[in-house]
mmCIF file of C-alpha atoms and ligand atoms in Angstrom:
data_model
loop_
_atom_site.group_PDB
_atom_site.id
_atom_site.type_symbol
_atom_site.label_atom_id
_atom_site.label_comp_id
_atom_site.label_asym_id
_atom_site.label_seq_id
_atom_site.Cartn_x
_atom_site.Cartn_y
_atom_site.Cartn_z
ATOM 1 C CA MET O 176 3.589 10.679 -18.227
ATOM 2 C CA ASN O 177 3.596 13.827 -16.341
ATOM 3 C CA TYR O 178 6.459 15.384 -14.438
ATOM 4 C CA LEU O 179 6.517 13.906 -10.973
ATOM 5 C CA GLY O 180 8.029 15.052 -7.733
ATOM 6 C CA ASN O 181 8.995 13.357 -4.843
ATOM 7 C CA GLY O 182 6.163 14.028 -2.465
ATOM 8 C CA PHE O 183 3.201 11.821 -1.974
ATOM 9 C CA GLY O 184 0.720 14.731 -2.621
ATOM 10 C CA THR O 185 2.436 15.892 -5.793
ATOM 11 C CA ASN O 186 2.573 12.525 -7.048
ATOM 12 C CA THR O 187 -1.184 12.201 -6.349
ATOM 13 C CA ILE O 188 -1.971 15.006 -8.187
ATOM 14 C CA HIS O 189 0.335 14.571 -11.168
ATOM 15 C CA SER O 190 0.388 10.743 -11.621
ATOM 16 C CA GLY O 191 -1.330 9.066 -14.632
ATOM 17 C CA VAL O 192 -1.710 10.174 -18.350
ATOM 18 C CA THR O 193 -4.587 12.867 -18.881
ATOM 19 C CA ALA O 194 -5.809 11.741 -22.347
ATOM 20 C CA ASP O 195 -6.908 14.934 -23.622
ATOM 21 C CA ARG O 196 -4.453 15.879 -26.163
ATOM 22 C CA GLY O 197 -6.678 18.360 -28.262
ATOM 23 C CA TYR O 198 -7.779 20.903 -25.951
ATOM 24 C CA HIS O 199 -5.088 20.987 -23.269
ATOM 25 C CA SER O 200 -7.902 20.526 -20.659
ATOM 26 C CA LEU O 201 -6.467 20.751 -17.286
ATOM 27 C CA ASN O 202 -8.765 17.913 -15.985
ATOM 28 C CA MET O 203 -9.462 14.602 -17.604
ATOM 29 C CA PRO O 204 -12.586 14.671 -19.535
ATOM 30 C CA ILE O 205 -15.604 12.439 -18.607
ATOM 31 C CA TYR O 206 -15.582 9.902 -21.259
ATOM 32 C CA GLN O 207 -19.371 9.150 -21.310
ATOM 33 C CA THR O 208 -19.274 6.502 -23.895
ATOM 34 C CA SER O 209 -20.140 2.649 -23.551
ATOM 35 C CA THR O 210 -18.171 1.904 -26.717
ATOM 36 C CA PHE O 211 -15.164 3.103 -29.109
ATOM 37 C CA TYR O 212 -15.302 3.003 -32.701
ATOM 38 C CA PHE O 213 -12.724 1.431 -35.307
ATOM 39 C CA ASP O 214 -11.842 2.999 -38.685
ATOM 40 C CA THR O 215 -11.786 -0.394 -40.101
ATOM 41 C CA CYS O 216 -12.547 -4.350 -39.312
ATOM 42 C CA GLU O 217 -8.873 -4.802 -39.349
ATOM 43 C CA GLN O 218 -8.227 -2.288 -36.531
ATOM 44 C CA GLY O 219 -10.840 -3.924 -34.715
ATOM 45 C CA GLY O 220 -9.314 -7.179 -34.980
ATOM 46 C CA ARG O 221 -5.953 -5.762 -34.263
ATOM 47 C CA SER O 222 -7.360 -4.292 -31.122
ATOM 48 C CA PHE O 223 -9.146 -7.357 -29.822
ATOM 49 C CA ALA O 224 -5.951 -9.549 -30.416
ATOM 50 C CA GLY O 225 -4.014 -7.098 -28.201
ATOM 51 C CA GLU O 226 -1.718 -5.951 -31.136
ATOM 52 C CA GLU O 227 -2.894 -2.590 -31.158
ATOM 53 C CA ASP O 228 -3.551 -0.465 -27.851
ATOM 54 C CA ALA O 229 -7.182 0.925 -28.004
ATOM 55 C CA TYR O 230 -10.126 1.052 -25.829
ATOM 56 C CA ILE O 231 -12.925 -1.062 -27.210
ATOM 57 C CA TYR O 232 -15.954 -0.910 -24.722
ATOM 58 C CA SER O 233 -15.942 0.644 -21.303
ATOM 59 C CA ARG O 234 -16.563 -2.356 -19.494
ATOM 60 C CA MET O 235 -12.972 -3.566 -20.668
ATOM 61 C CA GLY O 236 -11.495 -0.040 -20.201
ATOM 62 C CA ASN O 237 -12.239 3.783 -20.374
ATOM 63 C CA PRO O 238 -9.713 6.698 -20.395
ATOM 64 C CA THR O 239 -11.391 8.300 -17.341
ATOM 65 C CA VAL O 240 -11.417 5.257 -15.355
ATOM 66 C CA CYS O 241 -7.879 4.187 -16.326
ATOM 67 C CA LEU O 242 -6.434 7.697 -15.113
ATOM 68 C CA LEU O 243 -8.128 6.749 -11.633
ATOM 69 C CA GLU O 244 -6.467 3.483 -11.847
ATOM 70 C CA GLU O 245 -2.874 4.868 -12.768
ATOM 71 C CA LYS O 246 -3.323 7.330 -9.775
ATOM 72 C CA VAL O 247 -4.291 4.694 -7.095
ATOM 73 C CA ALA O 248 -1.682 2.432 -8.297
ATOM 74 C CA ALA O 249 0.943 5.158 -7.845
ATOM 75 C CA MET O 250 -0.316 6.006 -4.439
ATOM 76 C CA GLU O 251 -0.162 2.217 -3.154
ATOM 77 C CA GLY O 252 3.198 1.849 -4.906
ATOM 78 C CA GLY O 253 1.574 -1.085 -7.039
ATOM 79 C CA GLU O 254 2.328 -1.682 -10.774
ATOM 80 C CA ALA O 255 -1.455 -1.396 -11.788
ATOM 81 C CA ALA O 256 -5.005 -0.994 -10.590
ATOM 82 C CA ALA O 257 -8.433 -2.086 -11.525
ATOM 83 C CA ALA O 258 -11.296 0.259 -10.374
ATOM 84 C CA THR O 259 -14.693 -1.570 -9.733
ATOM 85 C CA ALA O 260 -18.203 -0.365 -8.946
ATOM 86 C CA SER O 261 -17.962 -0.826 -5.022
ATOM 87 C CA GLY O 262 -15.530 -1.875 -2.605
ATOM 88 C CA MET O 263 -17.523 -5.560 -2.661
ATOM 89 C CA GLY O 264 -16.896 -5.454 -6.396
ATOM 90 C CA ALA O 265 -13.201 -4.936 -5.919
ATOM 91 C CA ILE O 266 -12.938 -7.815 -3.293
ATOM 92 C CA SER O 267 -15.103 -10.357 -5.138
ATOM 93 C CA ALA O 268 -13.516 -9.646 -8.392
ATOM 94 C CA ALA O 269 -9.918 -9.962 -6.840
ATOM 95 C CA LEU O 270 -10.774 -13.417 -4.735
ATOM 96 C CA TRP O 271 -12.561 -15.102 -7.703
ATOM 97 C CA SER O 272 -9.389 -14.091 -9.596
ATOM 98 C CA ILE O 273 -7.451 -16.023 -7.197
ATOM 99 C CA ALA O 274 -9.575 -18.674 -5.774
ATOM 100 C CA GLY O 275 -12.001 -21.520 -7.259
ATOM 101 C CA ALA O 276 -13.451 -24.847 -6.181
ATOM 102 C CA GLY O 277 -11.036 -26.956 -4.162
ATOM 103 C CA LYS O 278 -8.748 -23.712 -3.261
ATOM 104 C CA HIS O 279 -8.248 -22.556 0.054
ATOM 105 C CA ILE O 280 -8.433 -19.098 1.591
ATOM 106 C CA ILE O 281 -7.466 -18.106 5.177
ATOM 107 C CA ALA O 282 -9.112 -15.006 6.158
ATOM 108 C CA ASP O 283 -9.509 -13.155 9.308
ATOM 109 C CA LYS O 284 -12.519 -13.315 11.245
ATOM 110 C CA THR O 285 -12.648 -9.812 12.338
ATOM 111 C CA LEU O 286 -13.786 -8.259 8.706
ATOM 112 C CA TYR O 287 -16.364 -5.857 7.261
ATOM 113 C CA GLY O 288 -19.669 -7.490 7.331
ATOM 114 C CA CYS O 289 -20.082 -8.139 3.702
ATOM 115 C CA THR O 290 -16.646 -9.334 3.033
ATOM 116 C CA PHE O 291 -17.265 -11.807 5.999
ATOM 117 C CA ALA O 292 -20.570 -12.994 4.459
ATOM 118 C CA LEU O 293 -18.675 -13.522 0.972
ATOM 119 C CA LEU O 294 -16.035 -15.600 2.633
ATOM 120 C CA SER O 295 -18.151 -17.519 5.019
ATOM 121 C CA HIS O 296 -21.428 -18.307 3.163
ATOM 122 C CA GLY O 297 -20.746 -16.904 -0.488
ATOM 123 C CA MET O 298 -17.563 -18.723 -1.671
ATOM 124 C CA THR O 299 -17.873 -21.901 0.195
ATOM 125 C CA ARG O 300 -21.139 -22.342 -1.843
ATOM 126 C CA TYR O 301 -19.094 -22.732 -5.054
ATOM 127 C CA GLY O 302 -16.439 -25.147 -3.392
ATOM 128 C CA VAL O 303 -14.016 -22.657 -2.152
ATOM 129 C CA GLU O 304 -12.782 -23.718 1.533
ATOM 130 C CA VAL O 305 -12.251 -21.003 3.752
ATOM 131 C CA SER O 306 -10.733 -20.923 7.221
ATOM 132 C CA MET O 307 -11.749 -17.723 9.459
ATOM 133 C CA ILE O 308 -9.023 -17.341 11.887
ATOM 134 C CA ASP O 309 -7.253 -14.745 14.188
ATOM 135 C CA THR O 310 -4.326 -13.495 11.749
ATOM 136 C CA SER O 311 -3.034 -11.363 14.437
ATOM 137 C CA ASP O 312 -1.820 -14.892 16.036
ATOM 138 C CA LEU O 313 1.109 -15.873 13.525
ATOM 139 C CA GLU O 314 1.216 -19.442 14.954
ATOM 140 C CA GLU O 315 -2.524 -19.785 14.023
ATOM 141 C CA VAL O 316 -1.575 -18.670 10.528
ATOM 142 C CA LYS O 317 1.313 -21.122 10.366
ATOM 143 C CA ALA O 318 -1.092 -23.828 11.550
ATOM 144 C CA ASN O 319 -3.716 -23.353 9.086
ATOM 145 C CA LEU O 320 -1.539 -23.001 5.841
ATOM 146 C CA LYS O 321 -2.140 -26.168 3.394
ATOM 147 C CA GLU O 322 -1.100 -27.306 -0.012
ATOM 148 C CA ASN O 323 -4.353 -25.680 -1.752
ATOM 149 C CA THR O 324 -4.048 -22.335 0.258
ATOM 150 C CA VAL O 325 -4.293 -19.558 -2.523
ATOM 151 C CA ALA O 326 -4.663 -16.473 -0.296
ATOM 152 C CA VAL O 327 -4.634 -14.984 3.168
ATOM 153 C CA TYR O 328 -6.912 -11.934 3.581
ATOM 154 C CA LEU O 329 -7.018 -9.667 6.090
ATOM 155 C CA GLU O 330 -7.966 -6.107 7.105
ATOM 156 C CA THR O 331 -5.692 -3.939 9.230
ATOM 157 C CA PRO O 332 -6.838 -1.987 11.175
ATOM 158 C CA ALA O 333 -9.873 -4.093 10.898
ATOM 159 C CA ASN O 334 -13.752 -3.221 11.327
ATOM 160 C CA PRO O 335 -15.078 -2.540 13.558
ATOM 161 C CA ASN O 336 -12.668 -3.182 16.349
ATOM 162 C CA LEU O 337 -9.434 -1.625 14.737
ATOM 163 C CA LYS O 338 -7.429 -5.108 15.546
ATOM 164 C CA ILE O 339 -3.859 -4.876 13.998
ATOM 165 C CA THR O 340 -2.390 -7.406 12.063
ATOM 166 C CA ASP O 341 1.260 -7.690 11.170
ATOM 167 C CA ILE O 342 1.203 -7.257 7.200
ATOM 168 C CA GLU O 343 5.324 -7.966 6.986
ATOM 169 C CA ALA O 344 5.146 -11.150 9.187
ATOM 170 C CA ILE O 345 2.112 -12.737 7.752
ATOM 171 C CA SER O 346 3.508 -12.167 4.081
ATOM 172 C CA LYS O 347 6.917 -13.645 4.999
ATOM 173 C CA ILE O 348 5.221 -16.646 6.710
ATOM 174 C CA ALA O 349 2.614 -17.245 3.543
ATOM 175 C CA HIS O 350 5.586 -16.731 1.061
ATOM 176 C CA ALA O 351 7.922 -19.056 2.875
ATOM 177 C CA TYR O 352 5.304 -21.795 2.766
ATOM 178 C CA ASN O 353 4.406 -21.062 -0.883
ATOM 179 C CA PRO O 354 5.548 -17.847 -3.086
ATOM 180 C CA ALA O 355 2.398 -18.270 -5.159
ATOM 181 C CA ILE O 356 0.418 -17.296 -2.148
ATOM 182 C CA LYS O 357 -1.381 -14.070 -2.541
ATOM 183 C CA VAL O 358 -1.609 -11.948 0.695
ATOM 184 C CA VAL O 359 -4.714 -9.680 0.077
ATOM 185 C CA VAL O 360 -4.926 -6.556 2.247
ATOM 186 C CA ASP O 361 -8.223 -4.409 2.801
ATOM 187 C CA ASN O 362 -6.462 -0.905 3.080
ATOM 188 C CA THR O 363 -9.627 0.817 3.317
ATOM 189 C CA PHE O 364 -9.273 2.319 7.030
ATOM 190 C CA ALA O 365 -5.673 3.003 6.711
ATOM 191 C CA THR O 366 -5.653 4.476 3.117
ATOM 192 C CA PRO O 367 -1.983 4.747 1.216
ATOM 193 C CA TYR O 368 -1.255 7.765 3.117
ATOM 194 C CA VAL O 369 -1.028 5.582 6.628
ATOM 195 C CA GLN O 370 0.117 2.631 5.386
ATOM 196 C CA LYS O 371 1.276 0.720 2.277
ATOM 197 C CA PRO O 372 0.718 -2.960 2.574
ATOM 198 C CA LEU O 373 2.477 -3.743 -0.783
ATOM 199 C CA SER O 374 5.899 -2.072 0.493
ATOM 200 C CA LEU O 375 5.426 -4.522 3.436
ATOM 201 C CA GLY O 376 5.270 -7.729 1.197
ATOM 202 C CA ALA O 377 1.574 -7.825 0.645
ATOM 203 C CA ASP O 378 0.711 -9.057 -2.987
ATOM 204 C CA VAL O 379 -2.853 -7.233 -3.676
ATOM 205 C CA VAL O 380 -4.561 -4.344 -1.801
ATOM 206 C CA VAL O 381 -8.215 -3.744 -2.146
ATOM 207 C CA HIS O 382 -10.281 -0.698 -1.462
ATOM 208 C CA SER O 383 -13.547 0.635 -0.763
ATOM 209 C CA ALA O 384 -12.791 3.816 -2.565
ATOM 210 C CA THR O 385 -16.188 4.865 -1.362
ATOM 211 C CA LYS O 386 -14.371 5.940 1.882
ATOM 212 C CA TYR O 387 -11.479 8.018 2.120
ATOM 213 C CA ILE O 388 -10.056 7.723 -1.443
ATOM 214 C CA ASN O 389 -13.323 9.624 -2.700
ATOM 215 C CA GLY O 390 -13.711 11.486 0.528
ATOM 216 C CA HIS O 391 -16.923 13.250 -0.258
ATOM 217 C CA GLY O 392 -19.731 10.775 0.521
ATOM 218 C CA ASP O 393 -21.139 10.767 -3.066
ATOM 219 C CA VAL O 394 -19.644 7.856 -4.788
ATOM 220 C CA VAL O 395 -19.595 3.803 -4.351
ATOM 221 C CA ALA O 396 -16.508 2.566 -5.823
ATOM 222 C CA GLY O 397 -13.638 -0.030 -5.358
ATOM 223 C CA LEU O 398 -10.224 -0.416 -6.314
ATOM 224 C CA VAL O 399 -7.650 -3.526 -6.625
ATOM 225 C CA VAL O 400 -4.002 -2.976 -6.758
ATOM 226 C CA GLY O 401 -1.252 -5.162 -7.526
ATOM 227 C CA LYS O 402 1.086 -6.811 -10.038
ATOM 228 C CA LYS O 403 0.363 -6.144 -13.918
ATOM 229 C CA ASP O 404 -0.257 -9.558 -14.591
ATOM 230 C CA PHE O 405 -2.681 -9.981 -11.624
ATOM 231 C CA ILE O 406 -4.718 -6.761 -12.289
ATOM 232 C CA THR O 407 -5.068 -8.140 -15.980
ATOM 233 C CA GLU O 408 -6.244 -11.200 -14.632
ATOM 234 C CA VAL O 409 -8.670 -9.219 -12.376
ATOM 235 C CA LYS O 410 -9.910 -7.125 -15.356
ATOM 236 C CA SER O 411 -10.360 -9.761 -17.772
ATOM 237 C CA PHE O 412 -11.574 -12.654 -15.401
ATOM 238 C CA GLY O 413 -12.699 -11.102 -12.219
ATOM 239 C CA ILE O 414 -14.473 -8.227 -13.715
ATOM 240 C CA LYS O 415 -15.071 -8.865 -17.248
ATOM 241 C CA ASP O 416 -16.348 -12.365 -16.880
ATOM 242 C CA MET O 417 -17.520 -12.792 -13.049
ATOM 243 C CA THR O 418 -18.656 -9.837 -11.608
ATOM 244 C CA GLY O 419 -19.291 -7.356 -14.343
ATOM 245 C CA CYS O 420 -18.713 -4.623 -11.619
ATOM 246 C CA VAL O 421 -17.064 -1.915 -13.799
ATOM 247 C CA LEU O 422 -16.762 1.504 -12.672
ATOM 248 C CA GLY O 423 -18.664 4.304 -14.467
ATOM 249 C CA PRO O 424 -16.538 7.402 -15.929
ATOM 250 C CA GLN O 425 -18.968 10.067 -13.828
ATOM 251 C CA GLU O 426 -17.815 8.163 -10.792
ATOM 252 C CA ALA O 427 -14.164 8.063 -11.555
ATOM 253 C CA PHE O 428 -14.186 11.710 -12.497
ATOM 254 C CA LEU O 429 -15.537 12.592 -9.071
ATOM 255 C CA ILE O 430 -12.842 10.501 -7.409
ATOM 256 C CA ILE O 431 -10.034 11.840 -9.573
ATOM 257 C CA ARG O 432 -11.528 15.201 -8.403
ATOM 258 C CA GLY O 433 -11.288 14.361 -4.719
ATOM 259 C CA LEU O 434 -7.762 12.950 -5.093
ATOM 260 C CA LYS O 435 -6.469 16.471 -5.784
ATOM 261 C CA THR O 436 -7.006 17.304 -1.971
ATOM 262 C CA PHE O 437 -6.253 13.490 -0.617
ATOM 263 C CA GLU O 438 -3.133 14.302 1.123
ATOM 264 C CA ILE O 439 -4.443 17.273 2.875
ATOM 265 C CA ARG O 440 -7.802 15.610 3.751
ATOM 266 C CA MET O 441 -5.798 12.979 5.310
ATOM 267 C CA GLN O 442 -3.606 15.192 7.431
ATOM 268 C CA ARG O 443 -6.723 17.010 8.731
ATOM 269 C CA HIS O 444 -8.455 14.001 9.297
ATOM 270 C CA CYS O 445 -5.549 12.218 11.160
ATOM 271 C CA GLU O 446 -4.920 15.271 13.349
ATOM 272 C CA ASN O 447 -8.494 15.559 14.308
ATOM 273 C CA ALA O 448 -8.629 11.914 15.441
ATOM 274 C CA GLN O 449 -5.542 12.327 17.442
ATOM 275 C CA LYS O 450 -7.186 15.210 19.435
ATOM 276 C CA VAL O 451 -10.591 13.379 19.734
ATOM 277 C CA VAL O 452 -8.748 10.400 21.196
ATOM 278 C CA GLU O 453 -6.865 12.727 23.441
ATOM 279 C CA TYR O 454 -10.358 13.693 24.793
ATOM 280 C CA LEU O 455 -12.058 10.216 24.840
ATOM 281 C CA MET O 456 -9.210 8.814 26.827
ATOM 282 C CA ASN O 457 -10.217 11.106 29.672
ATOM 283 C CA GLU O 458 -13.953 10.818 29.164
ATOM 284 C CA PRO O 459 -15.278 9.119 32.586
ATOM 285 C CA LYS O 460 -18.124 7.787 30.597
ATOM 286 C CA VAL O 461 -16.014 5.878 28.199
ATOM 287 C CA GLU O 462 -14.840 2.358 29.205
ATOM 288 C CA HIS O 463 -12.432 1.501 26.394
ATOM 289 C CA VAL O 464 -10.931 3.300 23.420
ATOM 290 C CA TYR O 465 -10.049 1.140 20.503
ATOM 291 C CA PHE O 466 -7.397 3.299 18.573
ATOM 292 C CA PRO O 467 -4.002 1.782 17.342
ATOM 293 C CA GLY O 468 -2.067 4.960 18.584
ATOM 294 C CA VAL O 469 -3.251 4.221 22.169
ATOM 295 C CA PRO O 470 -0.079 2.492 24.013
ATOM 296 C CA THR O 471 -2.458 -0.188 25.692
ATOM 297 C CA HIS O 472 -3.717 -1.169 22.216
ATOM 298 C CA PRO O 473 -2.506 -4.878 21.974
ATOM 299 C CA ASN O 474 -0.668 -4.485 18.727
ATOM 300 C CA HIS O 475 0.566 -0.731 19.358
ATOM 301 C CA ASP O 476 4.046 -1.796 18.561
ATOM 302 C CA ILE O 477 3.176 -3.248 14.988
ATOM 303 C CA ALA O 478 1.019 -0.161 14.411
ATOM 304 C CA CYS O 479 4.083 1.912 15.057
ATOM 305 C CA ARG O 480 6.063 0.087 12.644
ATOM 306 C CA GLN O 481 3.791 -0.275 9.701
ATOM 307 C CA MET O 482 1.555 2.773 9.887
ATOM 308 C CA LYS O 483 2.869 6.502 9.329
ATOM 309 C CA ASN O 484 0.499 7.378 11.838
ATOM 310 C CA PHE O 485 -2.618 5.773 13.160
ATOM 311 C CA GLY O 486 -5.443 6.756 11.008
ATOM 312 C CA VAL O 487 -8.948 7.990 11.679
ATOM 313 C CA MET O 488 -11.136 5.569 12.744
ATOM 314 C CA ILE O 489 -11.984 5.239 16.440
ATOM 315 C CA SER O 490 -14.079 3.069 18.290
ATOM 316 C CA ILE O 491 -15.226 3.470 21.813
ATOM 317 C CA GLU O 492 -17.116 1.297 24.457
ATOM 318 C CA VAL O 493 -19.494 3.513 26.315
ATOM 319 C CA LYS O 494 -20.034 2.410 29.766
ATOM 320 C CA GLY O 495 -23.634 1.195 30.624
ATOM 321 C CA GLY O 496 -23.624 -1.358 27.518
ATOM 322 C CA LYS O 497 -26.040 -1.232 24.754
ATOM 323 C CA ARG O 498 -28.860 1.416 26.047
ATOM 324 C CA ALA O 499 -25.929 3.711 27.137
ATOM 325 C CA GLY O 500 -24.199 3.524 23.450
ATOM 326 C CA MET O 501 -27.655 4.029 21.856
ATOM 327 C CA ASP O 502 -28.334 7.171 24.170
ATOM 328 C CA PHE O 503 -24.932 8.576 23.362
ATOM 329 C CA VAL O 504 -25.313 8.335 19.485
ATOM 330 C CA ASN O 505 -29.062 9.553 19.502
ATOM 331 C CA HIS O 506 -28.024 12.702 21.264
ATOM 332 C CA LEU O 507 -25.313 13.825 18.980
ATOM 333 C CA LYS O 508 -26.007 17.102 17.368
ATOM 334 C CA MET O 509 -23.367 17.752 14.738
ATOM 335 C CA ALA O 510 -22.165 14.170 14.008
ATOM 336 C CA LYS O 511 -24.231 12.084 11.613
ATOM 337 C CA ILE O 512 -25.602 8.604 12.588
ATOM 338 C CA ALA O 513 -24.516 6.852 9.664
ATOM 339 C CA VAL O 514 -22.819 3.908 8.317
ATOM 340 C CA SER O 515 -19.816 4.502 5.991
ATOM 341 C CA LEU O 516 -16.571 6.489 6.862
ATOM 342 C CA GLY O 517 -13.952 8.703 5.497
ATOM 343 C CA ASP O 518 -16.390 11.558 4.693
ATOM 344 C CA ALA O 519 -15.989 15.520 5.631
ATOM 345 C CA GLU O 520 -18.790 15.054 8.248
ATOM 346 C CA THR O 521 -17.978 12.942 11.329
ATOM 347 C CA LEU O 522 -20.077 9.863 11.124
ATOM 348 C CA VAL O 523 -21.216 7.580 14.084
ATOM 349 C CA GLN O 524 -22.354 4.272 14.437
ATOM 350 C CA HIS O 525 -23.679 1.672 17.144
ATOM 351 C CA PRO O 526 -23.249 -1.827 15.666
ATOM 352 C CA ALA O 527 -25.155 -3.605 18.231
ATOM 353 C CA SER O 528 -28.260 -1.626 17.567
ATOM 354 C CA MET O 529 -27.561 -0.985 13.540
ATOM 355 C CA THR O 530 -25.161 -3.206 11.408
ATOM 356 C CA HIS O 531 -25.064 -5.912 13.760
ATOM 357 C CA SER O 532 -28.579 -5.798 15.232
ATOM 358 C CA ALA O 533 -29.210 -9.397 13.981
ATOM 359 C CA TYR O 534 -26.528 -10.583 16.415
ATOM 360 C CA ASN O 535 -27.510 -11.875 20.100
ATOM 361 C CA ALA O 536 -25.306 -10.791 23.103
ATOM 362 C CA GLU O 537 -23.346 -14.091 22.545
ATOM 363 C CA GLU O 538 -22.677 -13.634 18.983
ATOM 364 C CA LEU O 539 -21.575 -9.923 19.569
ATOM 365 C CA ALA O 540 -19.291 -11.248 22.211
ATOM 366 C CA ASP O 541 -17.611 -13.779 19.815
ATOM 367 C CA ALA O 542 -17.227 -11.191 17.048
ATOM 368 C CA GLY O 543 -15.425 -9.088 19.634
ATOM 369 C CA ILE O 544 -18.047 -6.334 19.431
ATOM 370 C CA PRO O 545 -19.140 -4.966 22.920
ATOM 371 C CA GLU O 546 -22.834 -4.045 23.211
ATOM 372 C CA GLY O 547 -21.812 -0.274 24.151
ATOM 373 C CA LEU O 548 -19.198 -0.037 21.376
ATOM 374 C CA VAL O 549 -19.581 2.913 19.082
ATOM 375 C CA ARG O 550 -17.508 3.641 15.997
ATOM 376 C CA ILE O 551 -16.658 7.130 15.129
ATOM 377 C CA SER O 552 -14.973 8.221 11.688
ATOM 378 C CA VAL O 553 -13.914 11.470 12.514
ATOM 379 C CA GLY O 554 -14.530 14.124 9.955
ATOM 380 C CA LEU O 555 -12.771 17.146 8.606
ATOM 381 C CA GLU O 556 -14.772 19.965 10.940
ATOM 382 C CA ASN O 557 -12.736 21.714 13.435
ATOM 383 C CA ALA O 558 -11.582 19.155 16.150
ATOM 384 C CA ALA O 559 -12.755 21.532 18.974
ATOM 385 C CA ASP O 560 -16.516 21.167 17.504
ATOM 386 C CA ILE O 561 -16.315 17.771 17.000
ATOM 387 C CA ILE O 562 -15.480 17.177 20.726
ATOM 388 C CA GLU O 563 -17.844 19.581 22.099
ATOM 389 C CA ASP O 564 -20.584 17.427 20.238
ATOM 390 C CA LEU O 565 -19.367 14.346 21.680
ATOM 391 C CA LYS O 566 -18.883 15.886 25.271
ATOM 392 C CA GLN O 567 -22.701 17.204 25.188
ATOM 393 C CA ALA O 568 -23.925 13.736 23.880
ATOM 394 C CA PHE O 569 -22.148 12.152 27.012
ATOM 395 C CA THR O 570 -24.162 14.315 29.393
ATOM 396 C CA HIS O 571 -27.230 12.025 28.187
ATOM 397 C CA VAL O 572 -25.781 8.984 29.295
ATOM 398 C CA LYS O 573 -26.773 7.636 32.701
HETATM 399 C C1 LIG H 2039 -13.225 -2.001 5.372
HETATM 400 C C2 LIG H 2039 -14.249 -2.192 4.318
HETATM 401 N N1 LIG H 2039 -13.969 -2.915 3.173
HETATM 402 C C3 LIG H 2039 -14.993 -3.019 2.295
HETATM 403 C C4 LIG H 2039 -16.143 -2.304 2.436
HETATM 404 C C5 LIG H 2039 -17.165 -2.532 1.106
HETATM 405 O O1 LIG H 2039 -17.099 -1.150 0.382
HETATM 406 P P1 LIG H 2039 -18.277 -0.987 -0.451
HETATM 407 O O2 LIG H 2039 -19.686 -0.354 0.594
HETATM 408 O O3 LIG H 2039 -17.843 0.298 -1.446
HETATM 409 O O4 LIG H 2039 -18.658 -1.845 -1.424
HETATM 410 C C6 LIG H 2039 -16.520 -1.572 3.551
HETATM 411 C C7 LIG H 2039 -17.555 -0.865 3.571
HETATM 412 O O5 LIG H 2039 -18.094 -0.344 4.519
HETATM 413 C C8 LIG H 2039 -15.617 -1.605 4.570
HETATM 414 O O6 LIG H 2039 -15.551 -0.616 5.603
#
């Protein structure tokens, strides 16, 4: 194990074992291999029996991927982590490792669309019972706990309306009812720089590492973080047997490379977001700013308690509804119209005409998504340039 300091940035850079012992390579090599050979059948047998520590086959473990897992476990303050081929891979591998036919999951109804789909019509197809509720209402959480409840699943801040849920309170309620219930938090929006759900009592953290953890828009990946025993189950059942969603060593290498600048990227992202919010609060064409740092946010007090600052993602409601939202987005010059988030480039999307275009007005209202809602992933450009771009785009909104 390398020498570690006290700082988050120091530990992100130095945590984990770099397996190169031969050439003192500063960077972890990309172990681009599907399999690992044994000297004898006996050694192979001991490795399969778990009596000898050895890599066997890259779906079950790879040194480059393991370094990424060690780093993200350290960043989240967890015992271990499992890397996956996508954020959805992480979420499904984690949830299949917890639930099965006859088990019950409580989930928030405001979730990333594919997670909503997995829970609402994916897992239910295989006999898992799912209650989609508002987890920011603690009484509703209490009322939905049952004998067969195995997990409470939530995002905070949630996608796309940045709803905040009290992780500590939910964990206390769930564990008081049954200590075996796993509180699973998608920490993609906040990142471990801003919020550490495990230290607030949650059991499992899942990530789309496609976003801030990689941060460069060139990899699709995911991570599950938690107790060692649970991560062993995720690797040996959720990934190996159920989903096969293993991360390749190339992708792991790129993410490890990106992590060297994770802390300074997040500092800049968060500073930029704060400046952009200050501008948007005074922009006459904005009806509403959704950001946990705004004192009028319904759970601003919880955000102050559980987040180090308020993150990077901002949603706004443009005055004038759907057409106005689209006109604003269509006239952006520097920011890119794109789904995904957490990249160096400012990325903007309009759910009513893009990700949620299949929803009618009533369904949008039910999901808490106004037709003029625009989601902004504030990038790493200079804040003044981002604001200038937003300002000029607003001049095209009638
Ligand atoms: C909050 C959140 N969780 C999970 C995912 C899924 O991640 P991936 O696209 O890496 O599968 C996303 C993707 O946008 C997301 O925004």
